[in-house]
Short mmCIF file of C-alpha atoms in Angstrom, two decimals:
data_model
loop_
_atom_site.label_atom_id
_atom_site.label_comp_id
_atom_site.label_asym_id
_atom_site.label_seq_id
_atom_site.Cartn_x
_atom_site.Cartn_y
_atom_site.Cartn_z
CA MET A 227 8.67 43.49 -44.35
CA ALA A 228 11.57 45.09 -42.58
CA ILE A 229 9.38 47.91 -41.31
CA TRP A 230 7.44 45.60 -38.99
CA HIS A 231 10.61 44.30 -37.34
CA GLU A 232 11.69 47.90 -36.82
CA VAL A 233 8.26 48.94 -35.49
CA ASP A 234 8.17 45.95 -33.14
CA LYS A 235 11.54 46.83 -31.65
CA ALA A 236 10.51 50.47 -31.22
CA VAL A 237 7.13 49.69 -29.61
CA LYS A 238 8.65 47.32 -27.08
CA GLN A 239 11.15 49.97 -26.01
CA TRP A 240 8.46 52.66 -25.82
CA LEU A 241 6.32 50.38 -23.65
CA LYS A 242 9.22 49.98 -21.22
CA ASP A 243 9.76 53.75 -21.18
CA ALA A 244 6.05 54.37 -20.58
CA ARG A 245 6.01 51.79 -17.79
CA LYS A 246 8.79 53.60 -15.93
CA SER A 247 6.87 56.87 -16.07
CA ILE A 248 3.54 55.30 -15.09
CA VAL A 249 4.99 53.40 -12.12
CA GLU A 250 6.65 56.58 -10.89
CA SER A 251 3.33 58.44 -11.21
CA LEU A 252 1.70 56.04 -8.75
CA GLU A 253 3.77 57.63 -5.99
CA SER A 254 2.09 61.01 -6.58
CA ALA A 255 -1.49 62.23 -6.37
CA LEU A 256 -3.36 61.67 -9.62
CA ASP A 257 -5.25 64.41 -11.42
CA ILE A 258 -8.57 62.61 -11.98
CA ASP A 259 -11.36 63.89 -14.22
CA THR A 260 -14.50 62.38 -15.78
CA LYS A 261 -15.61 62.13 -19.39
CA SER A 262 -19.02 60.79 -20.49
CA ASN A 263 -20.23 60.09 -16.94
CA ALA A 264 -19.08 59.98 -13.32
CA ASN A 265 -17.68 56.47 -13.75
CA ASP A 266 -15.82 57.21 -17.01
CA LEU A 267 -12.52 58.31 -15.55
CA VAL A 268 -9.48 59.87 -17.14
CA THR A 269 -6.26 60.91 -15.42
CA ASN A 270 -3.27 63.05 -16.23
CA VAL A 271 -1.36 59.77 -16.74
CA ASP A 272 -3.77 58.61 -19.49
CA LYS A 273 -3.17 61.89 -21.30
CA GLU A 274 0.59 62.03 -20.74
CA THR A 275 1.07 58.42 -21.83
CA GLU A 276 -0.86 58.95 -25.05
CA GLN A 277 1.09 62.14 -25.74
CA PHE A 278 4.32 60.20 -25.25
CA PHE A 279 3.35 57.59 -27.85
CA VAL A 280 2.06 60.21 -30.31
CA LYS A 281 5.34 62.14 -30.01
CA GLN A 282 7.44 59.01 -30.63
CA ILE A 283 5.34 57.86 -33.59
CA LYS A 284 5.32 61.29 -35.23
CA GLU A 285 9.10 61.58 -34.83
CA HIS A 286 9.93 58.12 -36.18
CA TYR A 287 7.03 57.48 -38.59
CA PRO A 288 5.68 60.89 -39.66
CA HIS A 289 3.53 59.42 -42.44
CA HIS A 290 1.67 57.06 -40.12
CA LYS A 291 -1.74 58.05 -38.71
CA ILE A 292 -2.82 57.72 -35.08
CA VAL A 293 -6.16 57.17 -33.37
CA GLY A 294 -5.95 57.60 -29.59
CA GLU A 295 -8.58 57.46 -26.87
CA GLU A 296 -7.62 60.80 -25.38
CA GLY A 297 -7.71 62.65 -28.70
CA PHE A 298 -4.05 63.52 -29.20
CA GLY A 299 -3.82 61.63 -32.50
CA ASP A 300 -5.31 62.43 -35.88
CA LYS A 301 -8.87 62.92 -37.10
CA ILE A 302 -9.30 60.22 -39.73
CA ASP A 303 -12.24 58.80 -41.67
CA ASP A 304 -10.55 55.89 -43.42
CA LEU A 305 -7.91 53.24 -42.73
CA LYS A 306 -5.68 53.85 -45.75
CA GLY A 307 -1.97 53.54 -45.04
CA ILE A 308 -0.61 52.62 -41.62
CA VAL A 309 -2.83 53.51 -38.66
CA TRP A 310 -1.94 53.13 -34.97
CA ILE A 311 -4.90 52.67 -32.62
CA ILE A 312 -3.89 53.34 -29.01
CA ASP A 313 -5.41 53.12 -25.54
CA PRO A 314 -2.77 54.55 -23.18
CA ILE A 315 -4.43 53.19 -20.02
CA ASP A 316 -7.09 50.55 -20.58
CA GLY A 317 -8.77 49.99 -17.24
CA THR A 318 -8.49 53.51 -15.85
CA MET A 319 -10.82 52.73 -12.93
CA ASN A 320 -8.53 49.84 -11.95
CA PHE A 321 -5.56 52.17 -12.33
CA VAL A 322 -7.14 54.74 -10.01
CA HIS A 323 -8.58 52.41 -7.38
CA GLN A 324 -6.34 49.32 -7.48
CA LYS A 325 -3.09 50.58 -9.01
CA ARG A 326 -2.97 47.34 -11.01
CA ASN A 327 -4.96 45.41 -13.63
CA PHE A 328 -4.59 48.06 -16.32
CA TYR A 329 -2.97 47.74 -19.73
CA ILE A 330 -1.52 49.72 -22.61
CA SER A 331 -3.24 48.55 -25.80
CA ILE A 332 -1.84 49.16 -29.29
CA GLY A 333 -3.08 47.83 -32.62
CA ILE A 334 -1.36 48.80 -35.88
CA LEU A 335 -3.24 48.37 -39.15
CA GLU A 336 -2.11 48.61 -42.76
CA ASP A 337 -4.90 49.47 -45.21
CA GLY A 338 -7.40 48.19 -42.65
CA ILE A 339 -5.64 44.88 -41.98
CA GLY A 340 -4.27 44.28 -38.49
CA ARG A 341 -0.50 43.79 -38.71
CA VAL A 342 0.79 43.88 -35.12
CA GLY A 343 -0.94 44.07 -31.76
CA TYR A 344 0.30 44.67 -28.22
CA LEU A 345 -1.39 44.30 -24.83
CA TYR A 346 0.93 45.30 -22.00
CA ASP A 347 0.26 44.66 -18.31
CA VAL A 348 2.17 47.62 -16.92
CA ILE A 349 2.49 46.54 -13.29
CA LEU A 350 3.39 42.90 -13.99
CA ASP A 351 5.63 43.90 -16.93
CA GLU A 352 3.95 41.23 -19.08
CA LEU A 353 3.53 41.69 -22.82
CA TYR A 354 1.08 39.85 -25.05
CA TRP A 355 1.77 40.55 -28.70
CA ALA A 356 1.30 39.21 -32.21
CA SER A 357 2.52 39.83 -35.73
CA LYS A 358 0.20 38.77 -38.54
CA GLY A 359 1.25 35.41 -39.97
CA LYS A 360 4.10 35.00 -37.50
CA GLY A 361 2.30 33.90 -34.33
CA ALA A 362 1.38 35.38 -30.99
CA PHE A 363 3.56 35.57 -27.90
CA PHE A 364 3.49 36.05 -24.14
CA ASN A 365 6.69 37.98 -23.56
CA GLU A 366 8.97 35.93 -25.85
CA GLU A 367 7.18 32.58 -25.44
CA MET A 368 4.93 31.54 -28.30
CA ILE A 369 1.26 31.08 -27.40
CA SER A 370 -0.42 27.89 -28.64
CA PRO A 371 -3.33 28.24 -31.08
CA LEU A 372 -6.77 28.33 -29.50
CA GLU A 373 -8.72 25.07 -29.29
CA GLU A 374 -12.41 24.83 -30.14
CA GLY A 375 -14.25 25.05 -26.78
CA ASN A 376 -17.96 24.73 -26.00
CA ILE A 377 -20.53 26.68 -24.02
CA ASN A 378 -21.05 24.29 -21.12
CA GLU A 379 -17.36 24.33 -20.19
CA ALA A 380 -16.70 27.98 -20.98
CA ILE A 381 -15.47 30.72 -18.66
CA ILE A 382 -16.45 34.03 -20.24
CA GLY A 383 -15.49 37.61 -19.56
CA PHE A 384 -18.64 39.66 -19.08
CA ASN A 385 -19.40 42.93 -17.29
CA PRO A 386 -22.57 42.64 -15.16
CA ALA A 387 -23.23 46.33 -15.83
CA SER A 388 -24.21 45.24 -19.35
CA ILE A 389 -27.46 43.89 -17.90
CA HIS A 390 -29.11 47.30 -17.76
CA SER A 391 -32.50 46.49 -19.31
CA GLU A 392 -35.12 43.74 -19.36
CA GLN A 393 -34.11 42.81 -22.89
CA ALA A 394 -30.46 42.50 -21.87
CA ALA A 395 -31.45 40.40 -18.89
CA GLN A 396 -33.48 38.07 -21.12
CA THR A 397 -30.48 37.71 -23.42
CA PHE A 398 -27.62 37.30 -21.00
CA ILE A 399 -28.90 35.79 -17.76
CA PRO A 400 -29.77 32.43 -19.41
CA LEU A 401 -26.34 32.42 -21.05
CA LEU A 402 -24.60 33.12 -17.75
CA LYS A 403 -26.45 30.14 -16.26
CA ASP A 404 -25.42 27.84 -19.11
CA VAL A 405 -21.69 28.63 -19.14
CA ARG A 406 -19.36 27.25 -16.49
CA GLY A 407 -18.60 30.69 -15.10
CA ALA A 408 -18.26 34.41 -15.78
CA ARG A 409 -15.62 36.93 -14.78
CA SER A 410 -15.27 40.71 -14.99
CA TYR A 411 -11.82 42.29 -14.86
CA GLY A 412 -12.51 45.93 -15.71
CA SER A 413 -10.15 46.08 -18.69
CA ALA A 414 -11.02 44.98 -22.22
CA ALA A 415 -7.33 44.57 -23.00
CA MET A 416 -6.89 42.27 -20.02
CA GLU A 417 -9.88 40.17 -21.08
CA PHE A 418 -8.58 39.89 -24.65
CA ALA A 419 -5.19 38.82 -23.26
CA TYR A 420 -6.93 36.19 -21.15
CA VAL A 421 -8.85 34.86 -24.17
CA ALA A 422 -5.57 34.67 -26.08
CA THR A 423 -3.93 32.60 -23.35
CA GLY A 424 -6.95 30.42 -22.55
CA ARG A 425 -7.60 31.91 -19.11
CA LEU A 426 -10.95 32.93 -20.56
CA ASP A 427 -12.74 31.10 -23.36
CA ALA A 428 -14.67 34.13 -24.59
CA TYR A 429 -15.22 37.82 -23.95
CA ILE A 430 -18.49 39.67 -24.50
CA SER A 431 -18.99 43.43 -24.36
CA LEU A 432 -21.87 45.60 -25.52
CA GLY A 433 -20.00 48.75 -26.46
CA LEU A 434 -16.28 49.12 -27.02
CA SER A 435 -14.32 51.75 -28.93
CA PRO A 436 -11.63 50.75 -31.47
CA TRP A 437 -8.82 51.51 -29.01
CA ASP A 438 -10.39 49.02 -26.59
CA PHE A 439 -10.23 46.12 -29.03
CA ALA A 440 -7.74 46.87 -31.84
CA GLY A 441 -4.67 45.30 -30.22
CA GLY A 442 -6.54 42.37 -28.71
CA LYS A 443 -8.38 41.56 -31.93
CA ILE A 444 -5.10 41.15 -33.81
CA ILE A 445 -3.70 38.81 -31.15
CA VAL A 446 -6.81 36.64 -30.75
CA GLU A 447 -7.27 36.28 -34.51
CA GLU A 448 -3.62 35.32 -34.98
CA LEU A 449 -4.30 32.41 -32.61
CA GLY A 450 -7.30 31.22 -34.61
CA GLY A 451 -9.91 32.91 -32.45
CA VAL A 452 -12.80 34.89 -33.88
CA VAL A 453 -13.68 38.52 -33.11
CA THR A 454 -16.97 40.02 -34.36
CA ASP A 455 -19.90 41.99 -33.05
CA LEU A 456 -22.62 40.09 -31.19
CA GLN A 457 -24.44 39.37 -34.46
CA GLY A 458 -21.34 37.77 -35.95
CA ASN A 459 -20.58 40.70 -38.26
CA PRO A 460 -17.10 42.15 -38.85
CA VAL A 461 -16.34 45.11 -36.59
CA ASN A 462 -15.66 48.58 -37.94
CA MET A 463 -12.23 49.66 -36.70
CA LEU A 464 -13.25 53.31 -36.61
CA GLU A 465 -16.56 52.95 -34.74
CA LYS A 466 -17.93 51.71 -31.43
CA SER A 467 -19.09 48.11 -31.54
CA SER A 468 -20.37 45.25 -29.46
CA ILE A 469 -17.69 42.57 -29.22
CA LEU A 470 -17.69 38.79 -29.14
CA ALA A 471 -14.18 37.34 -28.97
CA ALA A 472 -13.90 33.59 -28.52
CA ARG A 473 -12.36 30.26 -29.40
CA PRO A 474 -13.50 29.32 -32.94
CA GLU A 475 -16.23 26.71 -32.34
CA LEU A 476 -17.33 28.45 -29.15
CA HIS A 477 -17.76 31.69 -31.11
CA LYS A 478 -20.19 29.95 -33.47
CA GLN A 479 -22.11 28.46 -30.54
CA LEU A 480 -22.34 31.81 -28.78
CA CYS A 481 -23.52 33.57 -31.95
CA ASP A 482 -26.23 30.96 -32.45
CA TYR A 483 -27.21 31.23 -28.78
CA LEU A 484 -27.44 35.02 -28.85
CA GLN A 485 -29.42 35.01 -32.10
CA SER A 486 -31.95 32.58 -30.68
#
């Protein structure tokens, strides 16, 4: 459809415009606040970036709906029509403390089906993106489909903070011993991008919101990867969910492992 070519061109330009503003903001003092807890940070730049995208979308595509992390989009209870799911700064703690390793994440769905996804490394100016049925790309270079993979050779993305109970320890510590290695990058978008490009073989998280995984899910699935909750069930794109994103055969192995 012509609309997706038009949307793709627009999003890529808006990402460049947002990058310019975000990079300039790093030269000034940030207005930092907290949300659910002292480690759940939000800055003026998160809010301003989301407002920028909402303004552009409403001007160019007034009939589209928007779900944004910072609440400047729409209140919706279904995925009918075209819905944009946006995280303006994924990895806010990295943004605040490191001034790098944060992403803009955008997933666009049509009647609940992921059509195009974007994960943008703002500082490195690197874009991972996919269009359903047309492949996935790193900048303009096509990404190869994901190979099968297996647990013993796998590098997985996993946040150690997820081990917050005895039950979680019993579940994950044996797994972390059986895989080749584990990494934690502080940005779900970054970890999805790394699964897409084979830098990670899988990514596990206990509780992500739709804006954390919408863009990455579209990209990983376009490459033949599998994205579900930890029980292997489809994720609800309007609710929080655990996430298991992995190479296809590795996903099956990890599901079986976690169930046992």
